[in-house]
Amino acid sequence: MIEVYIDGASAGNPGPSGAGIFIKGHGSADRYSLPLGIMSNHEAEFHAFIKALEICLENGYSVVSFRTDSELVNRAVEKEFAKNKNFAPLLEKALDLTKKFDLFFMKWIPSLENKMADELARLAIRKNKQEEN
């Protein structure tokens, strides 16, 4: 099974944002640090989730277990509902992607257990700022 750790971060709310994705399994580990542009922290969390799903599908992974420290994203996925209407289209896109896996799991974890994805998200924020210059 592939383990996928995700995190979204913003420097400001809204502000320059990034997605951190750490994927391990099959004896390897992949790290992604993706600038997302200007958005809120919660939007960045959803975008990190979507990007990670897309990467897993591109790599042909069929059984994935996601971990996030975002209670908002985890709860939205569990209930298949986003209270905030701005997040509904992002959740809908993510849920459509999850249906393409043979098995998809998501688990909330404390921030301390998500340090690699957090570091990658913060690096992506810096990449955002570099692209502005």
Short mmCIF file of N, CA and C in Angstrom, two decimals, residues 43-123:
data_model
loop_
_atom_site.label_atom_id
_atom_site.label_comp_id
_atom_site.label_asym_id
_atom_site.label_seq_id
_atom_site.Cartn_x
_atom_site.Cartn_y
_atom_site.Cartn_z
N GLU A 43 -7.86 26.45 1.31
CA GLU A 43 -7.83 26.15 -0.13
C GLU A 43 -6.56 25.38 -0.48
N ALA A 44 -5.44 25.80 0.11
CA ALA A 44 -4.16 25.12 -0.15
C ALA A 44 -4.23 23.66 0.30
N GLU A 45 -4.90 23.40 1.41
CA GLU A 45 -5.05 22.01 1.89
C GLU A 45 -5.81 21.17 0.86
N PHE A 46 -6.90 21.70 0.33
CA PHE A 46 -7.66 20.97 -0.68
C PHE A 46 -6.86 20.78 -1.96
N HIS A 47 -6.14 21.81 -2.38
CA HIS A 47 -5.33 21.70 -3.60
C HIS A 47 -4.20 20.68 -3.43
N ALA A 48 -3.60 20.63 -2.24
CA ALA A 48 -2.56 19.63 -1.97
C ALA A 48 -3.15 18.23 -2.11
N PHE A 49 -4.36 18.04 -1.59
CA PHE A 49 -5.04 16.75 -1.67
C PHE A 49 -5.29 16.36 -3.13
N ILE A 50 -5.81 17.30 -3.91
CA ILE A 50 -6.11 17.03 -5.32
C ILE A 50 -4.83 16.71 -6.09
N LYS A 51 -3.79 17.51 -5.89
CA LYS A 51 -2.52 17.28 -6.60
C LYS A 51 -1.97 15.90 -6.25
N ALA A 52 -2.05 15.51 -4.98
CA ALA A 52 -1.54 14.20 -4.56
C ALA A 52 -2.34 13.07 -5.20
N LEU A 53 -3.65 13.24 -5.27
CA LEU A 53 -4.49 12.23 -5.93
C LEU A 53 -4.08 12.08 -7.40
N GLU A 54 -3.88 13.21 -8.07
CA GLU A 54 -3.49 13.19 -9.48
C GLU A 54 -2.14 12.50 -9.68
N ILE A 55 -1.19 12.80 -8.81
CA ILE A 55 0.14 12.18 -8.90
C ILE A 55 0.03 10.67 -8.71
N CYS A 56 -0.76 10.24 -7.74
CA CYS A 56 -0.94 8.80 -7.50
C CYS A 56 -1.57 8.10 -8.69
N LEU A 57 -2.56 8.75 -9.29
CA LEU A 57 -3.20 8.16 -10.47
C LEU A 57 -2.23 8.09 -11.65
N GLU A 58 -1.45 9.16 -11.85
CA GLU A 58 -0.46 9.19 -12.94
C GLU A 58 0.56 8.07 -12.78
N ASN A 59 0.87 7.72 -11.53
CA ASN A 59 1.86 6.67 -11.26
C ASN A 59 1.24 5.27 -11.23
N GLY A 60 -0.05 5.19 -11.45
CA GLY A 60 -0.71 3.89 -11.51
C GLY A 60 -0.95 3.22 -10.18
N TYR A 61 -0.93 3.99 -9.10
CA TYR A 61 -1.19 3.41 -7.78
C TYR A 61 -2.68 3.11 -7.66
N SER A 62 -3.01 1.93 -7.17
CA SER A 62 -4.43 1.56 -7.07
C SER A 62 -4.92 1.47 -5.63
N VAL A 63 -3.99 1.30 -4.69
CA VAL A 63 -4.35 1.21 -3.27
C VAL A 63 -3.54 2.27 -2.53
N VAL A 64 -4.23 3.28 -2.00
CA VAL A 64 -3.54 4.40 -1.36
C VAL A 64 -4.15 4.71 0.00
N SER A 65 -3.28 5.12 0.90
CA SER A 65 -3.71 5.55 2.22
C SER A 65 -3.17 6.95 2.45
N PHE A 66 -4.07 7.92 2.51
CA PHE A 66 -3.69 9.33 2.67
C PHE A 66 -3.68 9.70 4.14
N ARG A 67 -2.76 10.60 4.50
CA ARG A 67 -2.71 11.14 5.84
C ARG A 67 -2.65 12.66 5.74
N THR A 68 -3.46 13.32 6.55
CA THR A 68 -3.49 14.78 6.56
C THR A 68 -3.64 15.27 7.99
N ASP A 69 -3.08 16.44 8.26
CA ASP A 69 -3.31 17.06 9.57
C ASP A 69 -4.41 18.12 9.48
N SER A 70 -5.08 18.18 8.34
CA SER A 70 -6.19 19.11 8.15
C SER A 70 -7.50 18.43 8.57
N GLU A 71 -8.02 18.85 9.70
CA GLU A 71 -9.30 18.30 10.14
C GLU A 71 -10.41 18.67 9.16
N LEU A 72 -10.32 19.86 8.58
CA LEU A 72 -11.33 20.32 7.62
C LEU A 72 -11.41 19.38 6.41
N VAL A 73 -10.27 19.08 5.80
CA VAL A 73 -10.25 18.21 4.63
C VAL A 73 -10.67 16.80 5.02
N ASN A 74 -10.14 16.28 6.10
CA ASN A 74 -10.47 14.93 6.53
C ASN A 74 -11.97 14.79 6.78
N ARG A 75 -12.54 15.74 7.49
CA ARG A 75 -13.98 15.69 7.81
C ARG A 75 -14.82 15.82 6.53
N ALA A 76 -14.41 16.71 5.63
CA ALA A 76 -15.14 16.90 4.37
C ALA A 76 -15.15 15.61 3.55
N VAL A 77 -14.02 14.93 3.50
CA VAL A 77 -13.93 13.67 2.74
C VAL A 77 -14.79 12.60 3.41
N GLU A 78 -14.69 12.49 4.73
CA GLU A 78 -15.49 11.50 5.46
C GLU A 78 -16.98 11.69 5.22
N LYS A 79 -17.44 12.93 5.31
CA LYS A 79 -18.87 13.22 5.20
C LYS A 79 -19.31 13.49 3.76
N GLU A 80 -18.32 13.59 2.86
CA GLU A 80 -18.59 13.95 1.47
C GLU A 80 -19.41 15.24 1.38
N PHE A 81 -19.01 16.19 2.22
CA PHE A 81 -19.73 17.47 2.30
C PHE A 81 -18.79 18.55 2.82
N ALA A 82 -18.82 19.71 2.17
CA ALA A 82 -18.06 20.87 2.63
C ALA A 82 -19.06 21.95 3.04
N LYS A 83 -19.01 22.33 4.30
CA LYS A 83 -19.93 23.34 4.82
C LYS A 83 -19.74 24.67 4.09
N ASN A 84 -18.47 25.03 3.85
CA ASN A 84 -18.15 26.26 3.13
C ASN A 84 -18.33 26.02 1.63
N LYS A 85 -19.23 26.77 1.03
CA LYS A 85 -19.56 26.58 -0.39
C LYS A 85 -18.36 26.81 -1.32
N ASN A 86 -17.38 27.61 -0.86
CA ASN A 86 -16.19 27.85 -1.68
C ASN A 86 -15.37 26.57 -1.86
N PHE A 87 -15.47 25.65 -0.90
CA PHE A 87 -14.68 24.43 -0.95
C PHE A 87 -15.41 23.29 -1.66
N ALA A 88 -16.71 23.44 -1.87
CA ALA A 88 -17.52 22.36 -2.47
C ALA A 88 -16.98 21.89 -3.82
N PRO A 89 -16.62 22.79 -4.76
CA PRO A 89 -16.09 22.31 -6.05
C PRO A 89 -14.76 21.56 -5.89
N LEU A 90 -13.93 22.01 -4.94
CA LEU A 90 -12.65 21.32 -4.71
C LEU A 90 -12.90 19.93 -4.13
N LEU A 91 -13.82 19.84 -3.19
CA LEU A 91 -14.15 18.55 -2.61
C LEU A 91 -14.73 17.62 -3.66
N GLU A 92 -15.62 18.15 -4.50
CA GLU A 92 -16.24 17.33 -5.55
C GLU A 92 -15.18 16.76 -6.49
N LYS A 93 -14.24 17.59 -6.88
CA LYS A 93 -13.16 17.13 -7.76
C LYS A 93 -12.34 16.04 -7.06
N ALA A 94 -12.01 16.26 -5.80
CA ALA A 94 -11.22 15.28 -5.04
C ALA A 94 -11.97 13.96 -4.91
N LEU A 95 -13.25 14.03 -4.58
CA LEU A 95 -14.04 12.80 -4.41
C LEU A 95 -14.14 12.02 -5.72
N ASP A 96 -14.28 12.75 -6.84
CA ASP A 96 -14.29 12.08 -8.15
C ASP A 96 -12.98 11.32 -8.38
N LEU A 97 -11.88 11.94 -8.00
CA LEU A 97 -10.57 11.29 -8.17
C LEU A 97 -10.43 10.08 -7.25
N THR A 98 -10.93 10.16 -6.02
CA THR A 98 -10.79 9.03 -5.09
C THR A 98 -11.50 7.79 -5.62
N LYS A 99 -12.54 7.97 -6.40
CA LYS A 99 -13.31 6.84 -6.94
C LYS A 99 -12.54 6.06 -8.01
N LYS A 100 -11.43 6.61 -8.47
CA LYS A 100 -10.63 5.95 -9.50
C LYS A 100 -9.64 4.93 -8.92
N PHE A 101 -9.55 4.86 -7.59
CA PHE A 101 -8.66 3.91 -6.94
C PHE A 101 -9.43 2.65 -6.56
N ASP A 102 -8.71 1.52 -6.53
CA ASP A 102 -9.34 0.28 -6.06
C ASP A 102 -9.67 0.42 -4.57
N LEU A 103 -8.73 0.98 -3.82
CA LEU A 103 -8.95 1.25 -2.39
C LEU A 103 -8.36 2.61 -2.05
N PHE A 104 -9.14 3.42 -1.38
CA PHE A 104 -8.70 4.74 -0.94
C PHE A 104 -9.03 4.88 0.54
N PHE A 105 -8.05 5.29 1.31
CA PHE A 105 -8.24 5.55 2.74
C PHE A 105 -7.72 6.94 3.04
N MET A 106 -8.34 7.58 4.04
CA MET A 106 -7.80 8.85 4.53
C MET A 106 -7.88 8.84 6.04
N LYS A 107 -6.82 9.34 6.65
CA LYS A 107 -6.74 9.35 8.11
C LYS A 107 -6.20 10.70 8.56
N TRP A 108 -6.81 11.25 9.60
CA TRP A 108 -6.27 12.46 10.21
C TRP A 108 -5.11 12.07 11.12
N ILE A 109 -4.02 12.84 11.05
CA ILE A 109 -2.89 12.64 11.94
C ILE A 109 -2.50 13.97 12.57
N PRO A 110 -1.87 13.94 13.74
CA PRO A 110 -1.40 15.19 14.34
C PRO A 110 -0.28 15.82 13.50
N SER A 111 -0.15 17.12 13.60
CA SER A 111 0.87 17.85 12.82
C SER A 111 2.28 17.28 13.02
N LEU A 112 2.57 16.83 14.22
CA LEU A 112 3.89 16.28 14.50
C LEU A 112 4.22 15.07 13.64
N GLU A 113 3.20 14.35 13.20
CA GLU A 113 3.42 13.17 12.36
C GLU A 113 3.42 13.51 10.87
N ASN A 114 3.27 14.80 10.56
CA ASN A 114 3.18 15.23 9.17
C ASN A 114 4.28 16.23 8.82
N LYS A 115 5.41 16.12 9.51
CA LYS A 115 6.47 17.12 9.36
C LYS A 115 7.06 17.19 7.95
N MET A 116 7.22 16.05 7.30
CA MET A 116 7.83 16.07 5.96
C MET A 116 6.93 16.84 4.98
N ALA A 117 5.64 16.54 4.98
CA ALA A 117 4.72 17.25 4.07
C ALA A 117 4.67 18.73 4.41
N ASP A 118 4.71 19.06 5.70
CA ASP A 118 4.70 20.46 6.13
C ASP A 118 5.95 21.19 5.62
N GLU A 119 7.11 20.58 5.75
CA GLU A 119 8.35 21.20 5.26
C GLU A 119 8.28 21.43 3.75
N LEU A 120 7.73 20.45 3.03
CA LEU A 120 7.61 20.58 1.57
C LEU A 120 6.64 21.69 1.19
N ALA A 121 5.55 21.84 1.95
CA ALA A 121 4.58 22.91 1.68
C ALA A 121 5.22 24.28 1.92
N ARG A 122 5.99 24.38 2.99
CA ARG A 122 6.66 25.66 3.30
C ARG A 122 7.72 25.99 2.24
N LEU A 123 8.41 24.98 1.75
CA LEU A 123 9.37 25.19 0.66
C LEU A 123 8.64 25.71 -0.58
#
